[in-house]
Amino acid sequence: MKKKLISTLLCAAMAAAMLTGCGGSDGAAGTEGGNAAGGETATDDAAGGSNAAASGEGRVYYLNFKPEVDQQWQEIAAAYTEETGVPVQVVTAASGTYEEVLKAEIAKDDAVTLFQINGSVGYESWKDYCLDLSDTDIAKALSDPSIAIAKDGSIYGIPYTVETYGIIYNDAIMQKYFAMDGAKAASVDEINSFAKLKEVVEDMQAKKDDLGIAGVFASTSLLPGEDWRWQTHLANVPVYYEYKDAGVTDEAEIAFKYSDNMKNIFDLYINNSTCAPGLLGSKAVTDSMAEFALGEAAMVQNGNWAWGQIAEVEGNTVQEKDIKFMPIYTGISGEENQGLCTGTENFWCVNSQVSEADQKATIDFMNWMISSDKGKDYMVNTLGNAAPFNTFADDEKPADPLAQEMYRFMESGKESISWNFTTFPSQDFKDDFGAALLEYANGNMSWDEVRDYAITRWAEEKAATAQ
């Protein structure tokens, strides 16, 4: 199918959505982006490290990615220097300029000692400057080492904050179902595959009136601009398994090998929902989260950031203790060992080209951030990070229920699904794929057409961005 057709469909869907008076977009929740302008911008005067470290005792120069926490990092740097005597300089790149500034700063005599990359693609760009961190205390303290940036068994990028997503469920409704005669499971622990999830969901949908819900799943928001939960987050699952099978972290072309598995769960969402599939093009994320918060739905796909969306809904009936996660099961072999989709676009790397003294000073600083009482307090309460390290006690972690669930899964030994959507070709690809999913829900496209369209558009956009 030609791109022009989907563009036309997208425009038509947007026009229809405006007529229904739907809410605005929440944006690409769960991803790092939209950083505020401001902070100390790297310049010839400000950047380049500290001459106070000229004695050879080592120094730390961190090029910070997020302008909105520049002031906080300046406070942290001053506190560490006061405590240890080690000079720490933090320079913050202006929004949208990080790669450009890093290229300039890493080439200087007093170069950046600590910088960040956004994932495996970023590693490929900066691998010549990424020190092997495998034997460091901070790498060994990771709650789930699989989420680090690794190559050939060595760790080069340390995630310093994580987020996760999966199927959020209301345990009070689930317990009510499990107590019913003929329930297809006795507890959530029995739901560890798509086959069992489908059996339970379809039975719950048939008994929705007795359960007091409008549908098992909250509405699958397919309003253009609101469909990121499906064209990005849900699509990540089949792409993860395709990459895993091929032993790669990116592909110029995909076979969409597990497209039928994505269809499994997508069909389950739209056919066991609070509204008919043909109405989903008018639904926003806020609609979906309100349905869950008000107890109209038992489940909803979203991330740990959704706790705020749930808690802030006026009339919210879901108790904090009943907010739980389960993985997104799709019917792929071995999924009983699958965890949540856990990842980040924020990885610390130590510059392998600076002196050993600077490397040691920088690693010591990183360790302080995740092991000392003061550093841990800065990580969680000042920077707002969900730090993925076993050095944090339960009372030192974010207290909201979905963050607690994230840590529970990370420490369970289950296989986290990494975030591979950072390798998706372009926003145009995601928007077009979302439009195709809407047409499928409306009955205007077959799944085979959706699959073939995704394969074609992926190759086209990958080729375009490579030029």
Short mmCIF file of C-alpha atoms in Angstrom, two decimals:
data_model
loop_
_atom_site.label_atom_id
_atom_site.label_comp_id
_atom_site.label_asym_id
_atom_site.label_seq_id
_atom_site.Cartn_x
_atom_site.Cartn_y
_atom_site.Cartn_z
CA MET A 1 0.00 0.00 0.00
CA LYS A 2 1.33 3.41 -0.88
CA LYS A 3 2.34 5.96 1.73
CA LYS A 4 -0.05 8.44 0.12
CA LEU A 5 -3.01 6.26 1.07
CA ILE A 6 -2.04 6.11 4.73
CA SER A 7 -1.37 9.84 4.78
CA THR A 8 -4.87 10.38 3.44
CA LEU A 9 -6.30 8.02 6.04
CA LEU A 10 -4.37 9.79 8.77
CA CYS A 11 -5.71 13.16 7.73
CA ALA A 12 -9.24 11.78 7.59
CA ALA A 13 -8.86 10.25 11.04
CA MET A 14 -7.57 13.52 12.45
CA ALA A 15 -10.47 15.42 10.95
CA ALA A 16 -12.93 12.93 12.40
CA ALA A 17 -11.24 13.18 15.77
CA MET A 18 -11.57 16.97 15.81
CA LEU A 19 -15.29 16.62 15.15
CA THR A 20 -15.66 14.38 18.20
CA GLY A 21 -13.98 16.96 20.44
CA CYS A 22 -11.39 14.53 21.88
CA GLY A 23 -8.71 15.53 24.36
CA GLY A 24 -5.18 16.57 23.44
CA SER A 25 -2.06 14.48 23.38
CA ASP A 26 -0.05 13.57 26.43
CA GLY A 27 2.98 13.28 24.19
CA ALA A 28 5.29 10.32 23.99
CA ALA A 29 5.01 9.33 27.62
CA GLY A 30 7.66 7.12 28.99
CA THR A 31 10.46 8.53 26.71
CA GLU A 32 13.04 11.22 27.39
CA GLY A 33 12.37 14.26 25.30
CA GLY A 34 11.11 17.80 25.32
CA ASN A 35 13.84 19.01 27.65
CA ALA A 36 13.38 22.54 28.86
CA ALA A 37 15.76 25.13 27.54
CA GLY A 38 18.14 26.63 30.00
CA GLY A 39 20.93 25.54 32.27
CA GLU A 40 24.61 26.32 31.88
CA THR A 41 25.37 25.76 28.22
CA ALA A 42 28.78 24.41 27.27
CA THR A 43 30.96 27.15 25.87
CA ASP A 44 34.67 27.70 25.38
CA ASP A 45 34.74 29.56 28.70
CA ALA A 46 32.59 27.20 30.76
CA ALA A 47 33.54 23.77 29.47
CA GLY A 48 36.68 21.73 29.46
CA GLY A 49 37.13 20.43 32.99
CA SER A 50 38.96 21.89 35.95
CA ASN A 51 42.57 22.91 36.20
CA ALA A 52 42.31 22.09 39.90
CA ALA A 53 42.84 18.47 38.89
CA ALA A 54 46.16 19.22 37.20
CA SER A 55 47.98 17.57 40.09
CA GLY A 56 47.00 14.20 38.62
CA GLU A 57 44.66 13.24 41.47
CA GLY A 58 41.78 13.03 39.06
CA ARG A 59 38.78 15.16 38.24
CA VAL A 60 35.18 14.72 37.11
CA TYR A 61 33.63 16.59 34.22
CA TYR A 62 30.04 15.57 33.51
CA LEU A 63 28.24 16.77 30.39
CA ASN A 64 24.61 16.72 31.48
CA PHE A 65 21.86 15.98 28.96
CA LYS A 66 18.85 17.44 30.78
CA PRO A 67 18.62 21.21 31.20
CA GLU A 68 15.72 20.90 33.63
CA VAL A 69 18.02 19.40 36.29
CA ASP A 70 21.07 21.60 35.72
CA GLN A 71 20.67 23.43 39.05
CA GLN A 72 20.33 20.12 40.89
CA TRP A 73 23.53 18.78 39.32
CA GLN A 74 25.41 21.94 40.29
CA GLU A 75 24.33 21.34 43.88
CA ILE A 76 25.45 17.70 43.71
CA ALA A 77 28.82 18.64 42.24
CA ALA A 78 29.49 21.18 45.00
CA ALA A 79 28.47 18.72 47.72
CA TYR A 80 30.75 15.99 46.40
CA THR A 81 33.74 18.32 46.08
CA GLU A 82 33.17 19.60 49.61
CA GLU A 83 33.02 16.05 50.96
CA THR A 84 35.91 14.51 48.99
CA GLY A 85 38.04 17.37 47.70
CA VAL A 86 37.70 16.00 44.16
CA PRO A 87 36.85 18.75 41.65
CA VAL A 88 33.55 18.09 39.85
CA GLN A 89 32.33 20.22 37.01
CA VAL A 90 28.90 19.82 35.48
CA VAL A 91 28.12 21.52 32.20
CA THR A 92 24.67 21.23 30.67
CA ALA A 93 24.10 21.20 26.94
CA ALA A 94 21.19 23.30 25.73
CA SER A 95 18.13 21.37 24.65
CA GLY A 96 18.62 19.56 21.34
CA THR A 97 22.38 20.23 21.18
CA TYR A 98 23.85 17.35 23.21
CA GLU A 99 25.55 15.45 20.39
CA GLU A 100 26.98 18.64 18.93
CA VAL A 101 28.33 19.81 22.30
CA LEU A 102 29.71 16.37 23.15
CA LYS A 103 31.66 16.26 19.89
CA ALA A 104 33.30 19.57 20.79
CA GLU A 105 33.95 18.83 24.47
CA ILE A 106 35.29 15.31 24.08
CA ALA A 107 38.01 16.55 21.72
CA LYS A 108 39.46 19.07 24.19
CA ASP A 109 42.60 18.59 26.29
CA ASP A 110 40.53 18.66 29.49
CA ALA A 111 37.81 16.52 27.98
CA VAL A 112 34.52 15.30 29.32
CA THR A 113 35.07 12.36 31.70
CA LEU A 114 31.41 11.38 32.11
CA PHE A 115 28.81 11.60 29.34
CA GLN A 116 25.68 9.83 28.25
CA ILE A 117 24.31 7.95 25.29
CA ASN A 118 20.70 7.12 24.46
CA GLY A 119 21.08 3.39 23.81
CA SER A 120 22.74 0.94 21.45
CA VAL A 121 22.59 3.37 18.54
CA GLY A 122 24.35 6.00 20.65
CA TYR A 123 26.94 3.44 21.65
CA GLU A 124 27.80 2.74 18.03
CA SER A 125 28.47 6.46 17.58
CA TRP A 126 30.64 6.78 20.69
CA LYS A 127 32.09 3.29 21.23
CA ASP A 128 35.66 4.54 20.76
CA TYR A 129 35.19 6.67 23.89
CA CYS A 130 33.27 4.21 26.08
CA LEU A 131 35.31 2.59 28.85
CA ASP A 132 34.64 -1.04 29.77
CA LEU A 133 32.81 -0.76 33.10
CA SER A 134 32.16 -4.46 33.67
CA ASP A 135 34.34 -4.73 36.78
CA THR A 136 33.10 -1.55 38.45
CA ASP A 137 30.97 -1.58 41.58
CA ILE A 138 28.23 0.39 39.86
CA ALA A 139 27.90 -2.20 37.09
CA LYS A 140 27.83 -5.03 39.61
CA ALA A 141 25.12 -3.23 41.58
CA LEU A 142 22.62 -3.21 38.69
CA SER A 143 19.37 -4.89 39.70
CA ASP A 144 18.97 -6.17 36.15
CA PRO A 145 22.28 -6.24 34.24
CA SER A 146 20.45 -7.01 30.98
CA ILE A 147 19.35 -3.38 30.67
CA ALA A 148 22.94 -2.08 30.47
CA ILE A 149 24.59 -1.31 27.14
CA ALA A 150 26.77 -4.34 26.57
CA LYS A 151 28.93 -5.63 23.74
CA ASP A 152 30.66 -9.01 23.59
CA GLY A 153 29.96 -9.60 27.27
CA SER A 154 31.33 -6.26 28.48
CA ILE A 155 29.31 -3.33 29.87
CA TYR A 156 29.91 0.12 28.40
CA GLY A 157 26.78 2.07 29.35
CA ILE A 158 25.20 2.17 32.84
CA PRO A 159 21.49 3.05 33.02
CA TYR A 160 21.02 5.56 35.83
CA THR A 161 17.24 5.69 35.71
CA VAL A 162 14.69 3.32 34.27
CA GLU A 163 11.05 3.18 33.34
CA THR A 164 8.86 0.22 32.53
CA TYR A 165 5.57 -0.64 30.93
CA GLY A 166 3.26 -3.61 30.68
CA ILE A 167 -0.35 -4.44 31.44
CA ILE A 168 -1.52 -2.57 34.53
CA TYR A 169 -4.34 -4.32 36.34
CA ASN A 170 -6.72 -3.58 39.20
CA ASP A 171 -6.16 -6.43 41.64
CA ALA A 172 -9.48 -5.83 43.42
CA ILE A 173 -11.38 -6.61 40.21
CA MET A 174 -9.13 -9.58 39.49
CA GLN A 175 -9.72 -11.03 42.97
CA LYS A 176 -13.46 -10.63 42.47
CA TYR A 177 -13.18 -12.61 39.24
CA PHE A 178 -10.99 -15.35 40.75
CA ALA A 179 -13.67 -15.94 43.42
CA MET A 180 -16.35 -16.59 40.77
CA ASP A 181 -17.53 -20.07 39.91
CA GLY A 182 -15.86 -21.31 36.76
CA ALA A 183 -13.05 -18.73 36.81
CA LYS A 184 -10.29 -19.70 34.38
CA ALA A 185 -7.57 -19.03 36.95
CA ALA A 186 -7.29 -18.86 40.71
CA SER A 187 -4.67 -16.10 40.84
CA VAL A 188 -2.65 -13.76 38.66
CA ASP A 189 0.34 -16.07 39.19
CA GLU A 190 -1.33 -18.57 36.86
CA ILE A 191 -1.37 -16.01 34.03
CA ASN A 192 2.07 -16.44 32.51
CA SER A 193 1.26 -16.87 28.81
CA PHE A 194 -0.93 -15.37 26.14
CA ALA A 195 -3.08 -18.51 26.02
CA LYS A 196 -3.98 -18.19 29.71
CA LEU A 197 -4.38 -14.41 29.51
CA LYS A 198 -6.78 -14.78 26.57
CA GLU A 199 -8.79 -17.44 28.39
CA VAL A 200 -9.13 -15.26 31.49
CA VAL A 201 -9.83 -12.01 29.63
CA GLU A 202 -12.53 -13.45 27.40
CA ASP A 203 -14.24 -15.06 30.40
CA MET A 204 -14.06 -11.79 32.31
CA GLN A 205 -15.53 -9.94 29.33
CA ALA A 206 -18.45 -12.38 29.27
CA LYS A 207 -18.98 -11.72 32.99
CA LYS A 208 -18.35 -7.97 32.86
CA ASP A 209 -21.79 -7.07 34.23
CA ASP A 210 -21.26 -9.28 37.27
CA LEU A 211 -17.82 -7.75 37.72
CA GLY A 212 -19.25 -4.22 37.47
CA ILE A 213 -17.01 -3.16 34.59
CA ALA A 214 -17.65 -1.85 31.09
CA GLY A 215 -14.89 -4.02 29.63
CA VAL A 216 -11.73 -5.81 30.65
CA PHE A 217 -9.37 -3.42 28.86
CA ALA A 218 -9.61 0.34 28.87
CA SER A 219 -10.09 1.80 25.41
CA THR A 220 -7.20 1.36 22.99
CA SER A 221 -6.54 5.02 22.22
CA LEU A 222 -5.99 5.30 18.47
CA LEU A 223 -6.63 8.99 18.09
CA PRO A 224 -3.77 10.29 15.90
CA GLY A 225 -1.03 11.55 18.19
CA GLU A 226 -2.36 9.40 21.04
CA ASP A 227 -1.44 6.02 19.58
CA TRP A 228 2.14 5.77 20.88
CA ARG A 229 1.18 2.93 23.22
CA TRP A 230 0.64 0.70 20.19
CA GLN A 231 2.77 1.94 17.26
CA THR A 232 5.79 2.31 19.55
CA HIS A 233 5.42 0.52 22.89
CA LEU A 234 3.43 -2.53 21.79
CA ALA A 235 5.37 -2.87 18.53
CA ASN A 236 8.55 -2.96 20.60
CA VAL A 237 7.72 -6.49 21.77
CA PRO A 238 7.81 -8.27 18.37
CA VAL A 239 10.80 -6.19 17.30
CA TYR A 240 12.64 -7.17 20.50
CA TYR A 241 12.21 -10.86 19.74
CA GLU A 242 13.15 -10.43 16.07
CA TYR A 243 16.36 -8.62 17.06
CA LYS A 244 17.07 -11.26 19.70
CA ASP A 245 16.73 -14.10 17.20
CA ALA A 246 19.09 -12.34 14.79
CA GLY A 247 21.57 -11.32 17.49
CA VAL A 248 21.37 -7.64 16.46
CA THR A 249 20.39 -4.33 18.01
CA ASP A 250 19.08 -2.68 14.84
CA GLU A 251 18.00 -3.62 11.32
CA ALA A 252 17.75 -1.71 8.06
CA GLU A 253 14.88 -4.03 7.15
CA ILE A 254 12.58 -6.17 9.28
CA ALA A 255 10.64 -9.30 8.40
CA PHE A 256 8.08 -8.51 11.12
CA LYS A 257 8.57 -12.13 12.08
CA TYR A 258 6.33 -11.87 15.12
CA SER A 259 3.58 -9.74 13.62
CA ASP A 260 0.97 -12.43 14.31
CA ASN A 261 1.93 -12.29 17.97
CA MET A 262 1.34 -8.56 18.01
CA LYS A 263 -2.02 -9.24 16.36
CA ASN A 264 -2.84 -11.69 19.17
CA ILE A 265 -2.62 -9.11 21.92
CA PHE A 266 -3.92 -6.19 19.85
CA ASP A 267 -7.06 -8.16 18.98
CA LEU A 268 -7.48 -9.08 22.64
CA TYR A 269 -7.28 -5.40 23.57
CA ILE A 270 -9.77 -4.09 21.02
CA ASN A 271 -12.28 -6.97 21.25
CA ASN A 272 -12.52 -7.04 25.05
CA SER A 273 -12.67 -3.33 25.69
CA THR A 274 -14.89 -0.67 27.20
CA CYS A 275 -15.94 0.40 23.70
CA ALA A 276 -16.36 -1.03 20.21
CA PRO A 277 -13.29 -1.19 17.93
CA GLY A 278 -14.81 1.31 15.49
CA LEU A 279 -14.86 4.02 18.19
CA LEU A 280 -11.20 3.78 19.14
CA GLY A 281 -10.11 6.48 16.69
CA SER A 282 -11.77 9.06 18.94
CA LYS A 283 -10.15 7.88 22.16
CA ALA A 284 -7.21 9.64 23.86
CA VAL A 285 -4.84 8.32 26.51
CA THR A 286 -6.67 10.42 29.11
CA ASP A 287 -9.92 8.64 28.23
CA SER A 288 -8.26 5.28 28.67
CA MET A 289 -6.64 6.12 31.98
CA ALA A 290 -9.85 7.66 33.34
CA GLU A 291 -11.75 4.45 32.54
CA PHE A 292 -9.21 2.46 34.52
CA ALA A 293 -9.09 4.96 37.41
CA LEU A 294 -12.87 4.94 37.74
CA GLY A 295 -13.04 1.14 37.88
CA GLU A 296 -14.70 0.79 34.48
CA ALA A 297 -11.88 -1.44 33.21
CA ALA A 298 -9.73 -4.09 34.88
CA MET A 299 -6.62 -3.66 32.74
CA VAL A 300 -4.76 -1.10 30.65
CA GLN A 301 -1.42 -1.13 28.86
CA ASN A 302 0.79 1.70 30.08
CA GLY A 303 3.93 2.47 32.05
CA ASN A 304 4.97 3.29 35.60
CA TRP A 305 4.51 7.00 34.81
CA ALA A 306 0.76 6.27 34.65
CA TRP A 307 0.41 6.26 38.42
CA GLY A 308 0.11 10.04 38.37
CA GLN A 309 -2.48 9.83 35.59
CA ILE A 310 -4.52 7.36 37.64
CA ALA A 311 -4.22 9.14 41.00
CA GLU A 312 -5.16 12.54 39.57
CA VAL A 313 -8.47 11.43 38.01
CA GLU A 314 -11.36 13.01 39.87
CA GLY A 315 -13.46 10.29 41.46
CA ASN A 316 -10.65 7.72 41.26
CA THR A 317 -11.80 4.46 42.86
CA VAL A 318 -8.67 2.33 42.45
CA GLN A 319 -6.79 1.88 45.70
CA GLU A 320 -3.03 2.20 45.64
CA LYS A 321 -2.53 -1.34 46.98
CA ASP A 322 -4.50 -2.76 44.03
CA ILE A 323 -2.36 -1.24 41.26
CA LYS A 324 -0.23 -4.05 39.78
CA PHE A 325 1.72 -4.98 36.63
CA MET A 326 1.83 -8.07 34.45
CA PRO A 327 3.93 -8.60 31.29
CA ILE A 328 2.56 -8.13 27.77
CA TYR A 329 2.08 -11.72 26.65
CA THR A 330 1.77 -12.38 22.92
CA GLY A 331 2.19 -16.14 22.51
CA ILE A 332 5.93 -16.27 21.85
CA SER A 333 7.74 -19.40 23.01
CA GLY A 334 9.34 -19.03 26.42
CA GLU A 335 7.25 -16.04 27.46
CA GLU A 336 6.54 -17.59 30.86
CA ASN A 337 9.96 -16.20 31.79
CA GLN A 338 9.21 -12.76 30.36
CA GLY A 339 9.19 -9.66 32.52
CA LEU A 340 8.10 -6.10 31.83
CA CYS A 341 9.31 -3.83 29.04
CA THR A 342 12.03 -2.07 30.98
CA GLY A 343 14.53 0.40 29.70
CA THR A 344 15.78 3.92 29.44
CA GLU A 345 17.36 6.33 27.03
CA ASN A 346 19.79 7.51 29.72
CA PHE A 347 23.12 5.67 30.03
CA TRP A 348 26.28 6.91 31.72
CA CYS A 349 29.58 6.29 29.93
CA VAL A 350 33.11 7.02 31.14
CA ASN A 351 35.52 8.50 28.62
CA SER A 352 38.14 5.87 27.81
CA GLN A 353 40.46 8.52 26.34
CA VAL A 354 41.06 10.54 29.52
CA SER A 355 43.73 9.72 32.09
CA GLU A 356 43.41 6.74 34.42
CA ALA A 357 43.23 9.19 37.32
CA ASP A 358 40.25 10.96 35.74
CA GLN A 359 38.60 7.62 34.96
CA LYS A 360 39.00 6.47 38.57
CA ALA A 361 37.73 9.79 39.95
CA THR A 362 34.69 9.59 37.68
CA ILE A 363 33.89 5.97 38.59
CA ASP A 364 34.25 6.85 42.29
CA PHE A 365 31.78 9.69 41.79
CA MET A 366 29.29 7.37 40.08
CA ASN A 367 29.64 4.83 42.89
CA TRP A 368 29.03 7.58 45.45
CA MET A 369 25.80 8.49 43.68
CA ILE A 370 24.40 4.98 44.12
CA SER A 371 25.98 3.84 47.41
CA SER A 372 26.27 6.78 49.84
CA ASP A 373 23.26 8.01 51.79
CA LYS A 374 23.70 11.50 50.42
CA GLY A 375 24.20 10.34 46.82
CA LYS A 376 21.18 8.06 46.91
CA ASP A 377 19.04 10.83 48.32
CA TYR A 378 20.13 13.06 45.44
CA MET A 379 19.38 10.34 42.90
CA VAL A 380 15.81 9.71 44.03
CA ASN A 381 14.59 12.84 45.76
CA THR A 382 16.52 15.57 43.93
CA LEU A 383 16.88 14.15 40.43
CA GLY A 384 13.68 12.08 40.54
CA ASN A 385 15.34 8.94 39.20
CA ALA A 386 14.06 5.39 39.59
CA ALA A 387 17.60 4.12 40.11
CA PRO A 388 18.06 0.50 38.94
CA PHE A 389 20.57 -0.57 41.60
CA ASN A 390 20.39 -3.10 44.45
CA THR A 391 22.11 -0.60 46.72
CA PHE A 392 18.78 1.14 47.27
CA ALA A 393 16.67 -0.23 50.13
CA ASP A 394 12.90 -0.31 49.72
CA ASP A 395 12.53 2.91 51.72
CA GLU A 396 15.05 4.62 49.41
CA LYS A 397 13.10 3.91 46.22
CA PRO A 398 10.13 5.79 44.72
CA ALA A 399 7.10 4.85 46.79
CA ASP A 400 4.37 4.81 44.15
CA PRO A 401 2.88 1.37 43.45
CA LEU A 402 3.94 1.05 39.83
CA ALA A 403 7.55 1.93 40.62
CA GLN A 404 7.47 -0.71 43.33
CA GLU A 405 6.13 -3.22 40.81
CA MET A 406 8.92 -2.29 38.40
CA TYR A 407 11.56 -3.07 41.03
CA ARG A 408 9.80 -6.32 41.93
CA PHE A 409 9.99 -7.55 38.34
CA MET A 410 13.56 -6.36 37.84
CA GLU A 411 14.67 -8.33 40.89
CA SER A 412 12.59 -11.42 40.04
CA GLY A 413 15.01 -12.97 37.56
CA LYS A 414 12.51 -12.59 34.72
CA GLU A 415 13.79 -11.51 31.30
CA SER A 416 13.10 -7.81 30.82
CA ILE A 417 12.06 -6.74 27.33
CA SER A 418 14.51 -4.02 26.36
CA TRP A 419 13.45 -0.79 24.72
CA ASN A 420 14.19 -1.21 21.03
CA PHE A 421 11.77 1.45 19.83
CA THR A 422 14.70 3.87 19.98
CA THR A 423 15.80 2.16 16.74
CA PHE A 424 12.47 2.63 14.95
CA PRO A 425 13.19 4.48 11.68
CA SER A 426 11.37 7.77 12.24
CA GLN A 427 8.34 9.48 13.69
CA ASP A 428 6.78 9.29 10.24
CA PHE A 429 7.09 5.52 10.35
CA LYS A 430 5.41 5.37 13.77
CA ASP A 431 2.63 7.75 12.75
CA ASP A 432 1.92 5.79 9.57
CA PHE A 433 1.97 2.49 11.42
CA GLY A 434 -0.46 3.92 13.97
CA ALA A 435 -2.75 5.04 11.16
CA ALA A 436 -2.67 1.53 9.71
CA LEU A 437 -3.58 0.06 13.10
CA LEU A 438 -6.56 2.40 13.24
CA GLU A 439 -7.68 1.29 9.79
CA TYR A 440 -7.38 -2.32 10.93
CA ALA A 441 -9.52 -1.60 14.01
CA ASN A 442 -12.06 0.09 11.75
CA GLY A 443 -12.16 -2.96 9.47
CA ASN A 444 -10.67 -1.14 6.49
CA MET A 445 -7.36 -3.05 6.35
CA SER A 446 -6.48 -6.69 6.89
CA TRP A 447 -3.69 -7.59 9.30
CA ASP A 448 -1.62 -8.87 6.38
CA GLU A 449 -1.87 -5.42 4.82
CA VAL A 450 -0.82 -3.81 8.11
CA ARG A 451 2.16 -6.17 8.36
CA ASP A 452 3.28 -5.61 4.77
CA TYR A 453 2.86 -1.87 5.11
CA ALA A 454 4.99 -1.79 8.27
CA ILE A 455 7.74 -3.81 6.55
CA THR A 456 7.73 -1.48 3.53
CA ARG A 457 7.66 1.76 5.50
CA TRP A 458 10.42 0.56 7.84
CA ALA A 459 12.76 -0.10 4.90
CA GLU A 460 11.84 3.21 3.23
CA GLU A 461 12.43 5.31 6.32
CA LYS A 462 15.62 3.49 7.31
CA ALA A 463 16.98 4.14 3.82
CA ALA A 464 15.94 7.79 3.96
CA THR A 465 17.57 8.41 7.35
CA ALA A 466 20.78 6.68 6.21
CA GLN A 467 21.30 9.20 3.40
#
